[in-house]
Coordinates of N, CA and C in Angstrom, one line a residue:
X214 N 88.0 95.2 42.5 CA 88.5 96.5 42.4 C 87.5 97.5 42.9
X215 N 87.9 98.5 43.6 CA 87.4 99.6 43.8 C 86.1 100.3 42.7
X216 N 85.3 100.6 43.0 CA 84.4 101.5 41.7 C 84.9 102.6 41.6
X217 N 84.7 103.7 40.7 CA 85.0 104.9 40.9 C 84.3 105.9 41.7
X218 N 82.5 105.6 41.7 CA 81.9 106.0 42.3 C 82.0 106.2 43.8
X219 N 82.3 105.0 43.9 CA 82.7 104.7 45.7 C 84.0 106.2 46.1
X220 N 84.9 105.6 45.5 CA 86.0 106.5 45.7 C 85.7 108.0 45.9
X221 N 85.3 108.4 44.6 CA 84.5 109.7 44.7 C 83.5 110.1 46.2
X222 N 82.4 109.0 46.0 CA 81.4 109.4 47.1 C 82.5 109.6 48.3
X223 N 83.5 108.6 48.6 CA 84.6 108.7 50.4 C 85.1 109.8 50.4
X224 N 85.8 110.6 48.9 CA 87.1 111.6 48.9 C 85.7 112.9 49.9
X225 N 84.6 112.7 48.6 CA 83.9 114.0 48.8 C 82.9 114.5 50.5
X226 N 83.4 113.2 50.9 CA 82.7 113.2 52.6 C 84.1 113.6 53.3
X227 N 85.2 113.3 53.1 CA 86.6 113.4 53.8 C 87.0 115.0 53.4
X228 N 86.2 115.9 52.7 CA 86.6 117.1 51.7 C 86.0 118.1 53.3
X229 N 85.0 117.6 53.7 CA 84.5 118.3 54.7 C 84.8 118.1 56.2
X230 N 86.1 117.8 56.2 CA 86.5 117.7 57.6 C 87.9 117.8 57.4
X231 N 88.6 118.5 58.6 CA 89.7 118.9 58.6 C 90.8 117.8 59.4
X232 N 90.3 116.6 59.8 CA 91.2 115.4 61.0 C 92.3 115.0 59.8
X233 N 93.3 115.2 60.7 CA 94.8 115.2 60.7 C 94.5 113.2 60.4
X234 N 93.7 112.6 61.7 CA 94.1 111.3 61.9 C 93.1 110.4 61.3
X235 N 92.7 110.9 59.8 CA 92.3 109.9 59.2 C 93.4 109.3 57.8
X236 N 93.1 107.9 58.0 CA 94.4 106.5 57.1 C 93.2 106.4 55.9
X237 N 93.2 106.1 54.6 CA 92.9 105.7 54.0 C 93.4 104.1 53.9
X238 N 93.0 103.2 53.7 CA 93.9 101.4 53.8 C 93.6 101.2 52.7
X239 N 94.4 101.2 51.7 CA 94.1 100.5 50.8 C 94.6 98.7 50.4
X240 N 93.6 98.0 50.5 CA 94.2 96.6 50.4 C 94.4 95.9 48.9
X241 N 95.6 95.9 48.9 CA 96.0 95.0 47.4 C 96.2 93.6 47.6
X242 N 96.0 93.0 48.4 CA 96.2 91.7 48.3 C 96.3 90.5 49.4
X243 N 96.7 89.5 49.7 CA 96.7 88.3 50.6 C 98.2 87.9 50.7
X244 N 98.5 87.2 51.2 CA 99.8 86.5 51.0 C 100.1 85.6 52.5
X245 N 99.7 84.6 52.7 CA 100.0 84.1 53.5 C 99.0 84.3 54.9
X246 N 97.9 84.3 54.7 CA 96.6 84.9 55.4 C 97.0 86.1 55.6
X247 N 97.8 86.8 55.2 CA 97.8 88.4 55.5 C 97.7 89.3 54.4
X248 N 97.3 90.6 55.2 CA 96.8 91.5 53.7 C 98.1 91.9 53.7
X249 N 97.8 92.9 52.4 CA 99.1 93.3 52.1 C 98.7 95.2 51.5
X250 N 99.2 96.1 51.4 CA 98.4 97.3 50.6 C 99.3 98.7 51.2
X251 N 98.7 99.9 51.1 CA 99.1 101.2 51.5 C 98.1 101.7 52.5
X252 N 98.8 102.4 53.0 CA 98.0 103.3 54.5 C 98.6 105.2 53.6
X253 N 97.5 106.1 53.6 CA 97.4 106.8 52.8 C 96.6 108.4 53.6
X254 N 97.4 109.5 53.9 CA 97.3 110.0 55.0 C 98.0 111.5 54.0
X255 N 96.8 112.4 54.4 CA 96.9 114.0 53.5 C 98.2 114.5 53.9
X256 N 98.5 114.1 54.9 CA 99.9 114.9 55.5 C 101.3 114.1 54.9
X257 N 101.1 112.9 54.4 CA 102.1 112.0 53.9 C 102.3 112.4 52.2
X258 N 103.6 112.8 52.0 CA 103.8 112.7 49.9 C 103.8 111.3 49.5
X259 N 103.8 110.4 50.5 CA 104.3 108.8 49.7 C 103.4 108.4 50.6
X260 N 102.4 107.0 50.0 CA 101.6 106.1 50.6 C 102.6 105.3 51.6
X261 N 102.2 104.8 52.5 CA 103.2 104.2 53.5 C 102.7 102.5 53.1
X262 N 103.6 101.5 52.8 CA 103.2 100.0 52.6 C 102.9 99.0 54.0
X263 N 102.2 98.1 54.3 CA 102.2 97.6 55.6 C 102.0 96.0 55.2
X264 N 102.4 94.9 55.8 CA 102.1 93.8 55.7 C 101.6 93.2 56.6
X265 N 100.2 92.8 56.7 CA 100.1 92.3 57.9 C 98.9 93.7 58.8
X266 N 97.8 92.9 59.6 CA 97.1 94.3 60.1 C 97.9 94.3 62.0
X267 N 98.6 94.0 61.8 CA 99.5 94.2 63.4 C 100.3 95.4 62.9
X268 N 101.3 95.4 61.5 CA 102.2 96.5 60.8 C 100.9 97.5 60.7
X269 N 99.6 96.9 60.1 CA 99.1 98.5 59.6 C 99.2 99.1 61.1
X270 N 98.6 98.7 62.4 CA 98.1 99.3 63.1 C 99.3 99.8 63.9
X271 N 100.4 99.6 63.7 CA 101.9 100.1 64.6 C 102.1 101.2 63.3
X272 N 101.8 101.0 61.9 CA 102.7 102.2 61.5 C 101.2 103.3 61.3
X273 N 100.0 102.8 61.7 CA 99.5 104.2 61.9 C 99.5 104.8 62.8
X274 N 99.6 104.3 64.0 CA 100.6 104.8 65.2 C 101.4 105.5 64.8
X275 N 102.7 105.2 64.3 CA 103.8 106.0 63.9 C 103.0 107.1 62.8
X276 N 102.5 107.1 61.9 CA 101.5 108.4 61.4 C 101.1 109.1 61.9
X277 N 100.7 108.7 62.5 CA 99.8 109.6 64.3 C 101.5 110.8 64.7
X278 N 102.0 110.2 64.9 CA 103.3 110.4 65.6 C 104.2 111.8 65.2
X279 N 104.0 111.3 63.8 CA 104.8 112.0 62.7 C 103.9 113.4 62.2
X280 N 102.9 113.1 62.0 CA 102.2 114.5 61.6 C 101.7 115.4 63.2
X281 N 102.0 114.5 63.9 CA 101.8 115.6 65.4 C 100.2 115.4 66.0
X282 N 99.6 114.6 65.4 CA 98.0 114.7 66.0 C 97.5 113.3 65.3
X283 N 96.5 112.9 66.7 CA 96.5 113.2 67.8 C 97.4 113.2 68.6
X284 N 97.3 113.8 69.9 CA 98.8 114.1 70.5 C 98.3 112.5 71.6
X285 N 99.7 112.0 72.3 CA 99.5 111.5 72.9 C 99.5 111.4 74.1
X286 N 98.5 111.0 75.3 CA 98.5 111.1 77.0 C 99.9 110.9 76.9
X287 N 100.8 109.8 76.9 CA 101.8 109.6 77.3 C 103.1 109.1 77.1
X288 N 103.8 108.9 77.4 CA 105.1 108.3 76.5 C 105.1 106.8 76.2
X289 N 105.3 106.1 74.8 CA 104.9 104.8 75.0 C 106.2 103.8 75.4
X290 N 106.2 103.0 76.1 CA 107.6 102.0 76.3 C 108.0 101.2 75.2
X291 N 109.3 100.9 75.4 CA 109.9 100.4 74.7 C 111.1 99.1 75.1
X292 N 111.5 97.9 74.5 CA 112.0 97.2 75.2 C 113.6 97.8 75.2
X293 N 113.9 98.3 73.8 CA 115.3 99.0 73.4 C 115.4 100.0 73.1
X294 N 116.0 100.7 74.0 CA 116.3 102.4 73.7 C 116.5 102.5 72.1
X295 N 117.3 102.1 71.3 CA 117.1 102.6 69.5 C 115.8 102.6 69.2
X296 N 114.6 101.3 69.9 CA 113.6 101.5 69.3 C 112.6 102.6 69.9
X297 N 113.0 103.4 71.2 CA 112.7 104.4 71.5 C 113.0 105.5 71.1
X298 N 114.4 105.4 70.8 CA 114.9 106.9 69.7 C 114.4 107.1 68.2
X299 N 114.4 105.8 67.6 CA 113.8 105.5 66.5 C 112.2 106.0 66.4
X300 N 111.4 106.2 67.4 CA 110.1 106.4 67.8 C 110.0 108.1 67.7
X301 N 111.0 108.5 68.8 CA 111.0 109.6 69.2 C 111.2 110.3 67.9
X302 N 112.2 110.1 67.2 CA 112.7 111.0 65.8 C 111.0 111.4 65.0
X303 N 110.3 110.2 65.2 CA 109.2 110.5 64.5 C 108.6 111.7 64.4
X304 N 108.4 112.5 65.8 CA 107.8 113.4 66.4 C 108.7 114.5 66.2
X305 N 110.2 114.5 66.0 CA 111.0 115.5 65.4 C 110.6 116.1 64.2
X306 N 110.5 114.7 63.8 CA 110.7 114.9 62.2 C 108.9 115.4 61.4
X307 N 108.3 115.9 62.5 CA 106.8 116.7 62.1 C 106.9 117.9 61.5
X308 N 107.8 118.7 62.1 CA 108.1 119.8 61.9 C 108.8 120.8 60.0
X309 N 109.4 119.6 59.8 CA 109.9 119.3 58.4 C 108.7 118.7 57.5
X310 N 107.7 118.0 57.8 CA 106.5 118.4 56.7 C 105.8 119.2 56.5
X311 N 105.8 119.6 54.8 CA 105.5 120.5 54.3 C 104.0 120.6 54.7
X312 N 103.3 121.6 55.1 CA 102.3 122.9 55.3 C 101.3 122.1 54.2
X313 N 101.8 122.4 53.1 CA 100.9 122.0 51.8 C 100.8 120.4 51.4
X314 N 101.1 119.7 52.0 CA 100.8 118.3 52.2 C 100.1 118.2 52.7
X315 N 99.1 119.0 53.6 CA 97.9 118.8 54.4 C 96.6 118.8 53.9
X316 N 96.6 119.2 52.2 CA 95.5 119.5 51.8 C 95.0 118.3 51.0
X317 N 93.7 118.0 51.1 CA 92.8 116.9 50.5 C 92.9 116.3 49.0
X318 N 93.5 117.3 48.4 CA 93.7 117.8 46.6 C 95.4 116.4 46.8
X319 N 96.2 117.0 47.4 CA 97.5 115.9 47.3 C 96.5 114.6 47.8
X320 N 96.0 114.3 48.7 CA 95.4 113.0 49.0 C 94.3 112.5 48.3
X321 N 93.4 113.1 47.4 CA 92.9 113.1 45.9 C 93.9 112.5 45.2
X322 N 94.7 113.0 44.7 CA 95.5 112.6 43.9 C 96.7 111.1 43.8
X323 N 96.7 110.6 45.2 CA 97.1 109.9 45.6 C 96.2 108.5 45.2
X324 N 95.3 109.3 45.9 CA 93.7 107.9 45.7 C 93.7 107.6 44.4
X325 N 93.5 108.5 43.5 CA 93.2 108.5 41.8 C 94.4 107.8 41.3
X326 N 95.7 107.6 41.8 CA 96.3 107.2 41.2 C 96.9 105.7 41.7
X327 N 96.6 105.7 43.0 CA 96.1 104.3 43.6 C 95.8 103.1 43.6
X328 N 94.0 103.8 43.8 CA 93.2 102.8 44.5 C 92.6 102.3 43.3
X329 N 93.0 102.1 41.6 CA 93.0 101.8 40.9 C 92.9 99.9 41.1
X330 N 94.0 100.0 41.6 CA 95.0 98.5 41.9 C 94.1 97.8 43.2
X331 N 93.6 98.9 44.5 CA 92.6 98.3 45.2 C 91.9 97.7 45.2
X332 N 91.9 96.3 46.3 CA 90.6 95.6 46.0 C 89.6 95.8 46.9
X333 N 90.3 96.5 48.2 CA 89.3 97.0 49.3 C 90.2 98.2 49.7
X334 N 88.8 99.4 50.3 CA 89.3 100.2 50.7 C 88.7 100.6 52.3
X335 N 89.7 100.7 52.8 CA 89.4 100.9 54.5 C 89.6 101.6 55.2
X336 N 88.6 102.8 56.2 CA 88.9 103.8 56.9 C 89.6 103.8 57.9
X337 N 90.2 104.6 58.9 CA 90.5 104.3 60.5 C 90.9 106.1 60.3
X338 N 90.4 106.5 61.2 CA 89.7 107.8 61.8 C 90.3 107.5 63.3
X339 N 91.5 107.5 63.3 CA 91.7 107.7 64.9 C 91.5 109.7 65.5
X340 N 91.1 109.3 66.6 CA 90.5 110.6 67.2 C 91.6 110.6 68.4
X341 N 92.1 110.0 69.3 CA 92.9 109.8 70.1 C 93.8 109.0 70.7
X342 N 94.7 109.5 71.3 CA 95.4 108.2 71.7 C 95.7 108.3 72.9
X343 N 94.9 107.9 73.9 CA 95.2 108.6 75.2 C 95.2 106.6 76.1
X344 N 96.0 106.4 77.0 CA 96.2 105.3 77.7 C 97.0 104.4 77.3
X345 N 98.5 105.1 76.3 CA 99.4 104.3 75.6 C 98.3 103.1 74.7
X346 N 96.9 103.8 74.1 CA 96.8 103.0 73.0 C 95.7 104.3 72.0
X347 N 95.1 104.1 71.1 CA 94.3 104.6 70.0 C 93.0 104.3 70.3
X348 N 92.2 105.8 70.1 CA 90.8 105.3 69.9 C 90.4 106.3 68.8
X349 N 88.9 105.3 68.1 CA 88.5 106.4 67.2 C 87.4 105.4 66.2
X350 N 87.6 105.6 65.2 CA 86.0 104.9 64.4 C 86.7 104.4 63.5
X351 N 86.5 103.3 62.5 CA 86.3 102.5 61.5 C 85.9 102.3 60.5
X352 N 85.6 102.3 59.1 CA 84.5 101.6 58.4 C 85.1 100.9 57.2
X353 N 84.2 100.1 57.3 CA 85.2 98.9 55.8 C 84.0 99.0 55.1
X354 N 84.1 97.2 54.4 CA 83.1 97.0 53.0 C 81.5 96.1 54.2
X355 N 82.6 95.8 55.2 CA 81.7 95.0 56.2 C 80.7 95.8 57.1
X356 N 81.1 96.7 57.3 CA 80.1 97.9 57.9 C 79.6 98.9 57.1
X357 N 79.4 98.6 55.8 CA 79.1 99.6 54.6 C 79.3 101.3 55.3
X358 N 78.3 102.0 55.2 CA 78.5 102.9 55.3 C 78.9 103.8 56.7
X359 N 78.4 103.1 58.0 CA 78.4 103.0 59.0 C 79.7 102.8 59.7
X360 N 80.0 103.8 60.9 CA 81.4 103.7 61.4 C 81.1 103.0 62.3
X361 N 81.9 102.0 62.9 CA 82.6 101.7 64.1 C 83.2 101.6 65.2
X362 N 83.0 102.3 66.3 CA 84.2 102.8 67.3 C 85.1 101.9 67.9
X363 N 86.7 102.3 68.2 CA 86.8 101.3 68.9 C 87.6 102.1 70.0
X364 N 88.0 101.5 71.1 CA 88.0 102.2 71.8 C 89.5 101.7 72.6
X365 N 90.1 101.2 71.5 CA 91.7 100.7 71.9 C 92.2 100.0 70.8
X366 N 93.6 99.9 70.6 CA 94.3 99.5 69.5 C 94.3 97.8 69.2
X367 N 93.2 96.8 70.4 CA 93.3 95.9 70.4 C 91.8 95.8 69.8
X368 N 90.5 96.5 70.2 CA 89.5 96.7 69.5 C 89.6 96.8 68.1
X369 N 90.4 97.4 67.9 CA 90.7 98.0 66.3 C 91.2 96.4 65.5
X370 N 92.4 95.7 66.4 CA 93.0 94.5 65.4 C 91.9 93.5 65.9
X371 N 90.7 93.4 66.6 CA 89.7 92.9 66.4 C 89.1 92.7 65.1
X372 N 88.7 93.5 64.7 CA 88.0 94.3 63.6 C 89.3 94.1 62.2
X373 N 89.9 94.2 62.6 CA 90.8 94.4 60.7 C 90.6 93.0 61.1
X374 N 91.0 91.9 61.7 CA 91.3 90.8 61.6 C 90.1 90.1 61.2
X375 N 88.7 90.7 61.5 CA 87.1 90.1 60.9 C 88.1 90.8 59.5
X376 N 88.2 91.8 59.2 CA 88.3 91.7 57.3 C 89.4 90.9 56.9
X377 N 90.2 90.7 57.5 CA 91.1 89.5 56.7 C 90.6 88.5 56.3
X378 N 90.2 88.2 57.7 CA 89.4 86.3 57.5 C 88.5 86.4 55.9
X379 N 87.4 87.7 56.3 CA 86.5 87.6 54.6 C 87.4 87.9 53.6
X380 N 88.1 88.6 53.8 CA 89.0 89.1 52.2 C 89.4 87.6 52.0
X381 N 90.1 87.1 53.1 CA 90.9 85.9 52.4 C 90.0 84.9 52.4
X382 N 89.0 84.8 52.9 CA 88.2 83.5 52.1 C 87.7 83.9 50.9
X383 N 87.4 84.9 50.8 CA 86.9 85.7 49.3 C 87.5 85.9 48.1
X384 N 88.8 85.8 48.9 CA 90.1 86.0 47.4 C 91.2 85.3 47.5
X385 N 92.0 85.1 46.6 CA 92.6 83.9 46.1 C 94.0 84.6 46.3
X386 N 95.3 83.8 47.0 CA 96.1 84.4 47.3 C 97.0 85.0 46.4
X387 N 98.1 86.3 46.6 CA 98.8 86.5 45.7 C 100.1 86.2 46.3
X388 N 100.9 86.2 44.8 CA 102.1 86.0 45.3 C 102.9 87.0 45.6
X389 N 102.6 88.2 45.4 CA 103.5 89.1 45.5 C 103.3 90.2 46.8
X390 N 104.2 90.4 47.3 CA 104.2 91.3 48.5 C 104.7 92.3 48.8
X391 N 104.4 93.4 49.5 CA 105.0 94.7 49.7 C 106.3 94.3 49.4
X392 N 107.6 95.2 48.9 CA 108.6 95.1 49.3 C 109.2 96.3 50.8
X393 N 110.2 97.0 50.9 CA 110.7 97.7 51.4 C 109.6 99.0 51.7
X394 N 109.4 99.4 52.9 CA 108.8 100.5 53.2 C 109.2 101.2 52.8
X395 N 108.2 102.0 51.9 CA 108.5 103.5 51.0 C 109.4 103.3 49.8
X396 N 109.9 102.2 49.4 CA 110.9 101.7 47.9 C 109.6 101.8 46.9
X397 N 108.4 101.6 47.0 CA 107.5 101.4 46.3 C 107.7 99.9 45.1
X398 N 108.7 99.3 45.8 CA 109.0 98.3 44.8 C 107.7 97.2 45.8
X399 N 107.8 96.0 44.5 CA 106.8 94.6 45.4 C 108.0 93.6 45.0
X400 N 107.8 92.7 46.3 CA 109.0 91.8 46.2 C 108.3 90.6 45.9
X401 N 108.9 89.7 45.1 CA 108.2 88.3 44.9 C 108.9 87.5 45.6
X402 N 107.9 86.9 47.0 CA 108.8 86.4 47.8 C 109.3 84.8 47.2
X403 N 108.9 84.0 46.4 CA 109.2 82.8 46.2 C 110.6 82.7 45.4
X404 N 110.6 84.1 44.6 CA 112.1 84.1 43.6 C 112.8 84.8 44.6
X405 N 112.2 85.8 45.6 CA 113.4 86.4 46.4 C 113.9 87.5 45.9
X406 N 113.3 88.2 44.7 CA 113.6 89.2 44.5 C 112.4 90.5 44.1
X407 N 113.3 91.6 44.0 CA 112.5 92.7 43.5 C 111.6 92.8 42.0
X408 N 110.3 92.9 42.0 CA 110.2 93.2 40.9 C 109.6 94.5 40.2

């Protein structure tokens, strides 16, 4: 689990900067060599759930997207137009979050009531997205204090994939898994249902 001190020392470094494009990751768990946890963003009322660091790194993309920054060089492709409209809404739908979701106090609040359940907690500071991919800095439990850069979205699932491998040799799997994005329910996949 997270210490409290840690948490405190991250909020109160993150209190002094104003980036739109920092995720807080918080990891709850394993399930099938994959992590499982919330992606956690001042501009968001609800932690976003991800399974898998391929999901974290596509739905912090879509974060990116949604809160408007960083903007991107270009338009990204898509194999099926729905999943291009589905994309595009995201960037609509900026305009409709609240002003006052931006502040560090809602994303305090979030953490505190959180990262309790945390067993690791993980930065990604994207700064840009320019060449239909992300760049920006990092830091986990593996680079203690020290950021990261990476300098593409494939750099990045380099790097989360070094922390899966340790998380999951480190910890013992669970059985329970995100359920539905944004249900805040966890689904137990072996019974098949919500719990």
């Amino acid at each position: 689990m997270v210490e409290k001190q840690e948490l405190e020392a991250r909020f109160k470094e993150l209190t002094g900067t104003d980036r739109a494009g920092i995720m807080l990751v918080l990891i709850h768990g394993q399930k099938e060599e994959k992590l499982f946890g919330q992606i956690i963003n001042r501009y968001l009322r609800k932690p976003v759930l991800f399974y898998g660091m391929d999901q974290l790194i596509l739905k912090t993309d879509e974060i990116c997207e949604r809160i408007g920054t960083p903007m991107l060089s270009m338009a990204p492709r898509f194999l099926q137009e729905e999943e291009k409209e589905r994309y595009q809404e995201l960037s609509r739908k900026k305009n409709e979050l609240e002003k006052m979701a931006g502040d560090w106090h809602r994303m305090s609040d979030l953490l505190q009531a959180q990262a309790p359940a945390a067993r690791e907690i993980l930065e990604i500071q994207v700064l840009f997205r320019g060449n239909a991919t992300m760049q920006g800095r990092f830091r986990c439990p593996i680079t203690g204090r020290n950021y990261i850069s990476f300098r593409s979205a494939l750099e990045l699932q380099r790097m989360l994939r070094e922390v899966e491998i340790q998380f999951c040799t480190n910890n013992q799997p669970d059985s329970k898994v995100p359920g539905l994005a944004g249900s805040g329910k966890i689904l137990n996949r072996k019974k098949g249902r919500v719990l």
